[in-house]
Coordinates of N, CA, C and O in Angstrom, one line a residue:
X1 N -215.3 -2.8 14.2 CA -216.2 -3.4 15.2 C -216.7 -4.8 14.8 O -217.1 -4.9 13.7
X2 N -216.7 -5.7 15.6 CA -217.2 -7.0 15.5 C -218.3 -7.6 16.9 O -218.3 -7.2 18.1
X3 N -219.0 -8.4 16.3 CA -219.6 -9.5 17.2 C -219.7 -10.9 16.9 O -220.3 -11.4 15.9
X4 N -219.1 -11.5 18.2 CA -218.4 -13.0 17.6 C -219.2 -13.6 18.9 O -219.5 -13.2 20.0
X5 N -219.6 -15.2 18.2 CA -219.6 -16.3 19.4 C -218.7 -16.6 20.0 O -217.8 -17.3 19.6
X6 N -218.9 -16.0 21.5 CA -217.6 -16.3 22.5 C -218.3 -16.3 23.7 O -219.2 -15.5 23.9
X7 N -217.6 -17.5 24.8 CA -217.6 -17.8 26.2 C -216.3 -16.4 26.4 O -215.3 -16.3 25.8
X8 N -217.0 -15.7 27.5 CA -216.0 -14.6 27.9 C -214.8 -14.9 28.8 O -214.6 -15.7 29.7
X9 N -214.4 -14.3 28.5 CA -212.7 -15.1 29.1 C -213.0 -14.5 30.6 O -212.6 -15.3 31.4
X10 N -213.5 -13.6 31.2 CA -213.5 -13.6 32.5 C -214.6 -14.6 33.2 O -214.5 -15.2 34.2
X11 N -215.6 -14.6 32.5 CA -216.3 -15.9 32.7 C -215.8 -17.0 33.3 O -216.1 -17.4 34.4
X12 N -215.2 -17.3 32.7 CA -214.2 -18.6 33.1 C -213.4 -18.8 34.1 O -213.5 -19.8 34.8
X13 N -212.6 -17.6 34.4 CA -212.3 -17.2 35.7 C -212.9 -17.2 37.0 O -212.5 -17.9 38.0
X14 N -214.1 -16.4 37.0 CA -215.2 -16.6 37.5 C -215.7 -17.4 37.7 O -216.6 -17.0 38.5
X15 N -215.9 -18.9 37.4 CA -216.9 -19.6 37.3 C -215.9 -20.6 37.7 O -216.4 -21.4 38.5
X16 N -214.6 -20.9 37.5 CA -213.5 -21.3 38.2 C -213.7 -20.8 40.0 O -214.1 -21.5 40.9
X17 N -213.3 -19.9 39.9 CA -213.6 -19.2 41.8 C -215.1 -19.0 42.4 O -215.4 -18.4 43.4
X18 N -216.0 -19.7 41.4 CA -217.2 -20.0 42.3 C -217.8 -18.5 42.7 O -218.0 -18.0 43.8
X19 N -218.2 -17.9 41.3 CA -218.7 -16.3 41.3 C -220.1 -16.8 41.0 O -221.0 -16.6 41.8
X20 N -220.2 -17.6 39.7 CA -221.9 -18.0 39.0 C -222.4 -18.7 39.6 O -221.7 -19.5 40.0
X21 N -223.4 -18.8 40.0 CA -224.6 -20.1 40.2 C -225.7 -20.2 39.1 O -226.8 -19.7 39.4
X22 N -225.3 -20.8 37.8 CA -225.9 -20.8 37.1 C -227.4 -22.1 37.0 O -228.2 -22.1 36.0
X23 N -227.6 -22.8 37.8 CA -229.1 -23.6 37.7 C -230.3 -22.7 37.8 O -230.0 -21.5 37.7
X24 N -231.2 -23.0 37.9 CA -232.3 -22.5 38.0 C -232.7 -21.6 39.5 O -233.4 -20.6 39.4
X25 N -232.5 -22.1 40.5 CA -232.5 -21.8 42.3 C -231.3 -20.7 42.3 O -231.1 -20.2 43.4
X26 N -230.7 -20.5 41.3 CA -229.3 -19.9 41.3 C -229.2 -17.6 41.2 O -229.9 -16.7 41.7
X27 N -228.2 -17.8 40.5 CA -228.2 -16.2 40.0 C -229.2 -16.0 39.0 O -229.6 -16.8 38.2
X28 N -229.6 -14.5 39.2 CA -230.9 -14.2 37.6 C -229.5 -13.7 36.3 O -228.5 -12.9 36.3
X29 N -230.0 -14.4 35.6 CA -229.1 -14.2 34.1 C -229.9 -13.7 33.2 O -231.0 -14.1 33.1
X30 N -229.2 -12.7 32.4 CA -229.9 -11.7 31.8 C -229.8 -12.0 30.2 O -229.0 -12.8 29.8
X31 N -230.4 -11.4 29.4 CA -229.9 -11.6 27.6 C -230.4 -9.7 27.4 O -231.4 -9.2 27.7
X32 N -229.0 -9.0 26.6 CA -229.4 -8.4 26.6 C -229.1 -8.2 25.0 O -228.3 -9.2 24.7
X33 N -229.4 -7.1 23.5 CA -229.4 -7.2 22.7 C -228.5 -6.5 22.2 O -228.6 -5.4 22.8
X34 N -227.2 -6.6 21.1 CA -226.5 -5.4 20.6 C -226.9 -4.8 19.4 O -227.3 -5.4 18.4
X35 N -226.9 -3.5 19.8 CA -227.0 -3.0 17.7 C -225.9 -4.0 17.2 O -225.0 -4.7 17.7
X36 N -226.7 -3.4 15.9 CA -226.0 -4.1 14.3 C -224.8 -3.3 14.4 O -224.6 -2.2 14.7
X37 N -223.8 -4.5 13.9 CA -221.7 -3.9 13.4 C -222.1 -2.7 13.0 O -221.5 -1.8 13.6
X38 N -223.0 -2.1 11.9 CA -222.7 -1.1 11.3 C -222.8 0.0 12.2 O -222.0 1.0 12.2
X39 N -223.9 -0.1 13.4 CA -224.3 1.4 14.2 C -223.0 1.1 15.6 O -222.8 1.9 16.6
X40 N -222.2 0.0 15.4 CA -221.2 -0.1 16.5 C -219.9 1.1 15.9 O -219.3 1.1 14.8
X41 N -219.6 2.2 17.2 CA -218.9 2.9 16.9 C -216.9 2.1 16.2 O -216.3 1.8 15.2
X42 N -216.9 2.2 17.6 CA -215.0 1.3 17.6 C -215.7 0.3 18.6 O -214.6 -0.3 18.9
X43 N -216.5 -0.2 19.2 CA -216.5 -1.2 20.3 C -216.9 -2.8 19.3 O -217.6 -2.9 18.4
X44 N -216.1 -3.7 19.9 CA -216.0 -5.2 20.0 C -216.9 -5.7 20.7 O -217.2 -5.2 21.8
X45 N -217.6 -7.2 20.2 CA -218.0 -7.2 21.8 C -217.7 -8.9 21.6 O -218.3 -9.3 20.6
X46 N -216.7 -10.1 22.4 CA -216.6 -11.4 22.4 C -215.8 -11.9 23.3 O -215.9 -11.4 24.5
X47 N -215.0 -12.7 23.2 CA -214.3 -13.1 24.2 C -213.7 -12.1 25.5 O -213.4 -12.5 26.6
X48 N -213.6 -11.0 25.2 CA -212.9 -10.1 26.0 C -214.2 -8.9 26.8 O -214.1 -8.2 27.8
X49 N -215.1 -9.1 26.2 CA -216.4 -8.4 26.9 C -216.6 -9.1 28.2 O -217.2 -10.1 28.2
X50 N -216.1 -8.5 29.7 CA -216.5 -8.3 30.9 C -218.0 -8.0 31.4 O -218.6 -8.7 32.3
X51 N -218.3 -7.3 30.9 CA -219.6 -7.0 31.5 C -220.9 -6.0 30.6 O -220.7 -5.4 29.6
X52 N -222.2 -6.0 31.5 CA -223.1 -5.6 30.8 C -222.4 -4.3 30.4 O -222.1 -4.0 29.3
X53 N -222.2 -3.4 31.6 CA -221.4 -2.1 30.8 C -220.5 -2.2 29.9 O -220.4 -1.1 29.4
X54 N -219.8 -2.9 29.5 CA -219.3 -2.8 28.1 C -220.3 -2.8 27.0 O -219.8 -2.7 25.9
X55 N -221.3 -2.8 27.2 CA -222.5 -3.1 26.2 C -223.1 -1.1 26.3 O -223.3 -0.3 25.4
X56 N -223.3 -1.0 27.6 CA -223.9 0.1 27.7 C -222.8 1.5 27.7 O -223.3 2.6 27.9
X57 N -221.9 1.5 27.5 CA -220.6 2.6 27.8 C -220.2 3.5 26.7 O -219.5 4.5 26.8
X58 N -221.0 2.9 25.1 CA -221.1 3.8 24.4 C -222.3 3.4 23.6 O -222.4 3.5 22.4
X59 N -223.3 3.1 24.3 CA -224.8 3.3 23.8 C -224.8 2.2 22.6 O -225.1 2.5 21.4
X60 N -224.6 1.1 22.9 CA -224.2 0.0 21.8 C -225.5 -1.1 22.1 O -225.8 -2.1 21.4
X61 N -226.1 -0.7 23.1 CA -227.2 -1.9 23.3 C -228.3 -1.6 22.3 O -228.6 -0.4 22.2
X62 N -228.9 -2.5 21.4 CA -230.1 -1.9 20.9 C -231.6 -1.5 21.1 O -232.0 -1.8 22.2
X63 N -232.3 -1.0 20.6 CA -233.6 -0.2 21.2 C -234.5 0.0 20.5 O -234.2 0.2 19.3
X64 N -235.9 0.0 21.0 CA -236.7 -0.3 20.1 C -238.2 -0.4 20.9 O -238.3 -1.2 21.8
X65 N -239.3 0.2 20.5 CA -240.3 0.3 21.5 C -241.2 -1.5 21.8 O -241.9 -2.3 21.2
X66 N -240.7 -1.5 23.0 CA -241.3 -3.3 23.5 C -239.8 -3.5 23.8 O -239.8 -4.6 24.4
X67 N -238.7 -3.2 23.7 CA -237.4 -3.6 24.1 C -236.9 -2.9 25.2 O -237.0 -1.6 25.2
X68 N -236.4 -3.6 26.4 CA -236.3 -2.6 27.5 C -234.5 -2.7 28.3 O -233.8 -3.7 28.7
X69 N -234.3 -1.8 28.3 CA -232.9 -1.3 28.5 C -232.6 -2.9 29.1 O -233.6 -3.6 29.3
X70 N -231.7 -3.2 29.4 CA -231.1 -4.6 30.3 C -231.4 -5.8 29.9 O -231.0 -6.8 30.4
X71 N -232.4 -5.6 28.6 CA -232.8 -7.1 28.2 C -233.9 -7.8 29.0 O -234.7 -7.3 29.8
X72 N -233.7 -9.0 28.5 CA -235.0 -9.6 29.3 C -234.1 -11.1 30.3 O -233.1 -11.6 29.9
X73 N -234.7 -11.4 31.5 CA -234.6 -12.4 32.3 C -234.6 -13.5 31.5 O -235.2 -13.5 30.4
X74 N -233.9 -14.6 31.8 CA -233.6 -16.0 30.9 C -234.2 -16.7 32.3 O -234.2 -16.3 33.5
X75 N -234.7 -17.9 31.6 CA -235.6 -18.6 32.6 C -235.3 -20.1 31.7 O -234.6 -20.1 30.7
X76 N -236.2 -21.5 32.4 CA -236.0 -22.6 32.2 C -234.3 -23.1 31.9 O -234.1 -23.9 30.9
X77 N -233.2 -22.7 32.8 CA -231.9 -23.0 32.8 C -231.9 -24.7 32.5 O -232.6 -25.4 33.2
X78 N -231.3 -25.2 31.5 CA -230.9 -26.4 31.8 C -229.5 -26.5 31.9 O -228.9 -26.2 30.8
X79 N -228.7 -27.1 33.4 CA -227.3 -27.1 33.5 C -227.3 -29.3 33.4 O -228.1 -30.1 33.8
X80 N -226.1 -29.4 32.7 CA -226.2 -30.9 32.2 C -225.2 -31.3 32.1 O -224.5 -30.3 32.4
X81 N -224.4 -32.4 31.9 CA -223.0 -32.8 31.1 C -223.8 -34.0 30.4 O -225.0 -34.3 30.7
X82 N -223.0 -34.4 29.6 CA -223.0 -35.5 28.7 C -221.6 -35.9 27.8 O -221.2 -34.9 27.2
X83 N -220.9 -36.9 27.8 CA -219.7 -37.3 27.1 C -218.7 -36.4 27.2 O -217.9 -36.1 26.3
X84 N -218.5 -35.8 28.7 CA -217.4 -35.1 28.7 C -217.8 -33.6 29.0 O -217.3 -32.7 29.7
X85 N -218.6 -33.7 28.4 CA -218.9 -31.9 28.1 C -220.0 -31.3 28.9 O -221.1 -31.9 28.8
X86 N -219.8 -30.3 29.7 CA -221.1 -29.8 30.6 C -221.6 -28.8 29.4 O -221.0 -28.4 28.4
X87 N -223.2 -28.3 29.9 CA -223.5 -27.6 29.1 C -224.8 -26.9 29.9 O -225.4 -27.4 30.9
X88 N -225.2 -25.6 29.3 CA -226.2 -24.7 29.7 C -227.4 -24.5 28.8 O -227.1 -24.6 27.6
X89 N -228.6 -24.2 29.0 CA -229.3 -23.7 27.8 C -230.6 -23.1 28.4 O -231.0 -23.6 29.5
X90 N -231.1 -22.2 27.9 CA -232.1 -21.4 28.4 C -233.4 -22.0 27.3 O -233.2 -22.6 26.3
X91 N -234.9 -21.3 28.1 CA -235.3 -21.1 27.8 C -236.1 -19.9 26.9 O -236.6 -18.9 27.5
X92 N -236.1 -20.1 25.2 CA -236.4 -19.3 24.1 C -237.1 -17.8 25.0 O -237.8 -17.8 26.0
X93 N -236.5 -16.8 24.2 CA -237.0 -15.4 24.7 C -237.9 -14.6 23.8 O -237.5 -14.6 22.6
X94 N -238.5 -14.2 24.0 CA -239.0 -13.4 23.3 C -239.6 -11.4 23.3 O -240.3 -10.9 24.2
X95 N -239.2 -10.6 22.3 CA -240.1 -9.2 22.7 C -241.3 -9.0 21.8 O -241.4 -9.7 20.8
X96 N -242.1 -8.2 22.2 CA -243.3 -8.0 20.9 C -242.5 -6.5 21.0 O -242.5 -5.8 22.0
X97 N -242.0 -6.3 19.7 CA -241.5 -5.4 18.7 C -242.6 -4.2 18.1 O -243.0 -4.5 17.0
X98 N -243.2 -3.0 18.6 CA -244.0 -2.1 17.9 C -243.0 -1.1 17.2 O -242.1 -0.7 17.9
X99 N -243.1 -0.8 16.3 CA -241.9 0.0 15.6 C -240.9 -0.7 14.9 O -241.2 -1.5 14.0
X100 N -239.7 -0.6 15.2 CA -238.4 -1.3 14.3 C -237.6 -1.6 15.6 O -237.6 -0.9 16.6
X101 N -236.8 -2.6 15.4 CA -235.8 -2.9 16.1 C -234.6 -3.8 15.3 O -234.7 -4.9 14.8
X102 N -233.4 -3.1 15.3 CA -232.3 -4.2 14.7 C -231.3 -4.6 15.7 O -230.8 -3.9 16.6
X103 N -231.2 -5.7 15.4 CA -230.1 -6.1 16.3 C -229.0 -7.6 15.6 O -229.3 -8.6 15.0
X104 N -228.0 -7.2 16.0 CA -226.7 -8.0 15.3 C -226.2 -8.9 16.3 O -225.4 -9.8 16.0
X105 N -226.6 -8.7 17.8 CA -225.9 -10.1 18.6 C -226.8 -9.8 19.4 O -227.9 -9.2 19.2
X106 N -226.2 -10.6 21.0 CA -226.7 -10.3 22.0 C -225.5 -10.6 23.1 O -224.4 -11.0 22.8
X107 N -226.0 -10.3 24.3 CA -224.9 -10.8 25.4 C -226.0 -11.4 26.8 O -226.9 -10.9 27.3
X108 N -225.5 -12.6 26.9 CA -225.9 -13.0 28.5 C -224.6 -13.1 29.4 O -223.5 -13.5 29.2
X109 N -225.6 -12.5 30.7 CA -225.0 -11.6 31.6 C -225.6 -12.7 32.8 O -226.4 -13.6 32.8
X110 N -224.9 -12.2 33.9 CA -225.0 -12.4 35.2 C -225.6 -11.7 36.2 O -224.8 -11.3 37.0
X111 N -227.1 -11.1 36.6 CA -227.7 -9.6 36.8 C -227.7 -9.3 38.4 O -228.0 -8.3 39.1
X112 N -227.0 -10.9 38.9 CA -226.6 -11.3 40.5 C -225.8 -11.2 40.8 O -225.6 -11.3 42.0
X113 N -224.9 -11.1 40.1 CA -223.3 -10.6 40.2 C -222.4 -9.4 39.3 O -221.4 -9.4 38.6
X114 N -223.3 -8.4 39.7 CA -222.6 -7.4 39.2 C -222.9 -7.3 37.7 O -222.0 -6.7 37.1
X115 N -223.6 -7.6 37.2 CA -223.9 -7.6 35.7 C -222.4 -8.4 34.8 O -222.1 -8.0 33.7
X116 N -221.8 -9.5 35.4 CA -220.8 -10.0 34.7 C -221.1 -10.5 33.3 O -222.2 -11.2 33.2
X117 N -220.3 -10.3 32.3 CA -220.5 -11.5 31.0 C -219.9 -12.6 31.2 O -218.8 -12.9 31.5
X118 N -221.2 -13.5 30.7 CA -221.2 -14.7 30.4 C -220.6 -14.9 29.0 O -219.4 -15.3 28.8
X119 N -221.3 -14.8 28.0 CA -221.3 -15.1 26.4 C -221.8 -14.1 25.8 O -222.8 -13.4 26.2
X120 N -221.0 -13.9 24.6 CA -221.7 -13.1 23.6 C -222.1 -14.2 22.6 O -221.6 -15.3 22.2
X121 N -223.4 -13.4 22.1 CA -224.3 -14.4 20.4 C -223.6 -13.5 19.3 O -223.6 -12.3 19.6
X122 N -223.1 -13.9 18.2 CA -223.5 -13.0 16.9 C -224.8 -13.5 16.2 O -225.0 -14.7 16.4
X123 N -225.5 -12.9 15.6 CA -226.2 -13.7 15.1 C -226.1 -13.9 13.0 O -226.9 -14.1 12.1
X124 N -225.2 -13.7 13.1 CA -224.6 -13.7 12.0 C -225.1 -13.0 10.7 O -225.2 -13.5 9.6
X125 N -225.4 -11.5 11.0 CA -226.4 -10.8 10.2 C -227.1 -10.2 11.3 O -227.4 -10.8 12.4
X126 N -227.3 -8.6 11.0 CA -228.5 -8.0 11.3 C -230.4 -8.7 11.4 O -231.0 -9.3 10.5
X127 N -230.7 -8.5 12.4 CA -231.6 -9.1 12.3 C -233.0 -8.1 12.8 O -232.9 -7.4 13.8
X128 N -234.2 -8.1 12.0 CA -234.9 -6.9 12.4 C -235.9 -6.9 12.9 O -236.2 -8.1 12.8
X129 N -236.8 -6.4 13.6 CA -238.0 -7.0 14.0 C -239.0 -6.0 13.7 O -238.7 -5.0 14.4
X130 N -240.2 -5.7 12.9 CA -240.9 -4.4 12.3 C -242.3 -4.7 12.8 O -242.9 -5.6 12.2
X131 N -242.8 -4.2 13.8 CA -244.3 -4.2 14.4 C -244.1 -6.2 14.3 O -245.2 -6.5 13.8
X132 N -243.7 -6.9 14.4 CA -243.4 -8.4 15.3 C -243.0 -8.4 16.5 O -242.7 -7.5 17.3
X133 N -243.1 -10.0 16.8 CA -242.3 -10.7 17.5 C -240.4 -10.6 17.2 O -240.0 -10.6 16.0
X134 N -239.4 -10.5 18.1 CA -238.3 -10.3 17.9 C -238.2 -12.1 18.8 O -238.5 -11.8 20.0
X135 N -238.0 -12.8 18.7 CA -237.2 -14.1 19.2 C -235.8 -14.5 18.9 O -235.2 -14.4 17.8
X136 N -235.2 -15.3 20.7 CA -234.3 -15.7 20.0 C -235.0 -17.4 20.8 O -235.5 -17.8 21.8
X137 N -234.4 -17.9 19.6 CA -234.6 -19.3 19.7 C -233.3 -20.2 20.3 O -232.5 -20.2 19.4
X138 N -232.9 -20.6 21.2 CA -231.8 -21.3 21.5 C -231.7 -22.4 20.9 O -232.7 -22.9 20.2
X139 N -230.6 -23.0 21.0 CA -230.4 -24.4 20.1 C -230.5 -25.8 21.2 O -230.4 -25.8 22.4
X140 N -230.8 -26.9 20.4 CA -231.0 -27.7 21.5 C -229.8 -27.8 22.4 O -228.6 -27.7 22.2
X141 N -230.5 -28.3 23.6 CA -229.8 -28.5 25.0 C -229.2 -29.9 25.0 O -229.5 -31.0 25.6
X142 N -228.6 -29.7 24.4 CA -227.3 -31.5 24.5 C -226.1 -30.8 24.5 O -225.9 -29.6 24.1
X143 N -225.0 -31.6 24.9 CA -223.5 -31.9 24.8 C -222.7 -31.1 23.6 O -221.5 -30.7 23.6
X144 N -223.9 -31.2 22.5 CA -223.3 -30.8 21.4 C -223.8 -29.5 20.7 O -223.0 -28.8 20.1
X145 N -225.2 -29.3 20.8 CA -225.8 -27.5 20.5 C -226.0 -26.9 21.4 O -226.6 -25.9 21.1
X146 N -225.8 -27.0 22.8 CA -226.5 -25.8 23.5 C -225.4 -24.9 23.6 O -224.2 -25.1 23.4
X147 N -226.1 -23.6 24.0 CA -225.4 -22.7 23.5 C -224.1 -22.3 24.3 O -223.0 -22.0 23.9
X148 N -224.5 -22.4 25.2 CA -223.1 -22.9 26.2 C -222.7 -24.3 26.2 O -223.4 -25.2 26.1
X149 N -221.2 -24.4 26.3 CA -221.0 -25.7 26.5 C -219.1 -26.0 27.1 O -218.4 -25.5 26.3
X150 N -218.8 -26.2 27.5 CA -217.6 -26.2 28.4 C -217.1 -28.0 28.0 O -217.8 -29.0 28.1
X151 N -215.9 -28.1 27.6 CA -215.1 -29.2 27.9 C -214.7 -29.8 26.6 O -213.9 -30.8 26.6

């Protein structure tokens, strides 16, 4: 089992045929959290991950009291180009964590269109959150870090 940084290949498709409306006025887009590789049975999740149910189909999403099934709503969209390259980026998310929670990626989803994938995160390492804050921080929103980026 793995989790890799990947734009999902149906994504692309999709977003080709005019499925996403990803700005702000647009579709609600979701982030939702995966367990850690180790608690992943045989499931993958990256370029070939389709949708939120691939996440949920063998209980692979992670969980944790303040974490709620489907993830959380992504808000402050910035859609941009610059030097060729369009690009997306959200505004930072955050859970308040009571108990334990681990998690090894995440997936953003499309929650207006059928729960499609967008992208999967690894985050390169298990990452835990114990009676905290669980954040993910996005990278800046230019041409060249944001976490989406096309071209």
């Amino acid at each position: 089992p793995t989790i890799a940084n990947e734009i999902c290949v149906s994504f692309l498709d999709e977003l080709l045929g005019g499925t996403h409306d990803l700005d702000t006025s647009g579709d609600t887009l979701k982030i939702a959290l995966i367990k850690s590789v180790d608690e992943l049975e045989t499931d993958s999740f990256g370029q070939a991950t389709t949708n939120y149910s691939d996440l949920t189909s063998n209980g692979n999403e992670a969980s944790g009291t303040g974490y709620t099934a489907g993830g959380a709503t992504l808000s402050g969209q910035v859609v941009a180009n610059a030097s060729g390259r369009a690009y997306l980026d959200f505004t930072d998310v955050a859970w308040t964590i009571t108990g334990s929670l681990t998690a090894g990626g995440a997936l953003i989803y499309n929650s207006s269109q059928g729960n499609k994938a967008i992208a999967v995160i690894d985050f390169g390492g298990d990452q835990v959150a114990s009676n905290q804050t669980f954040t993910i921080v996005f990278p800046t929103a230019d041409q060249n870090n944001a976490i989406i980026r096309l071209g």
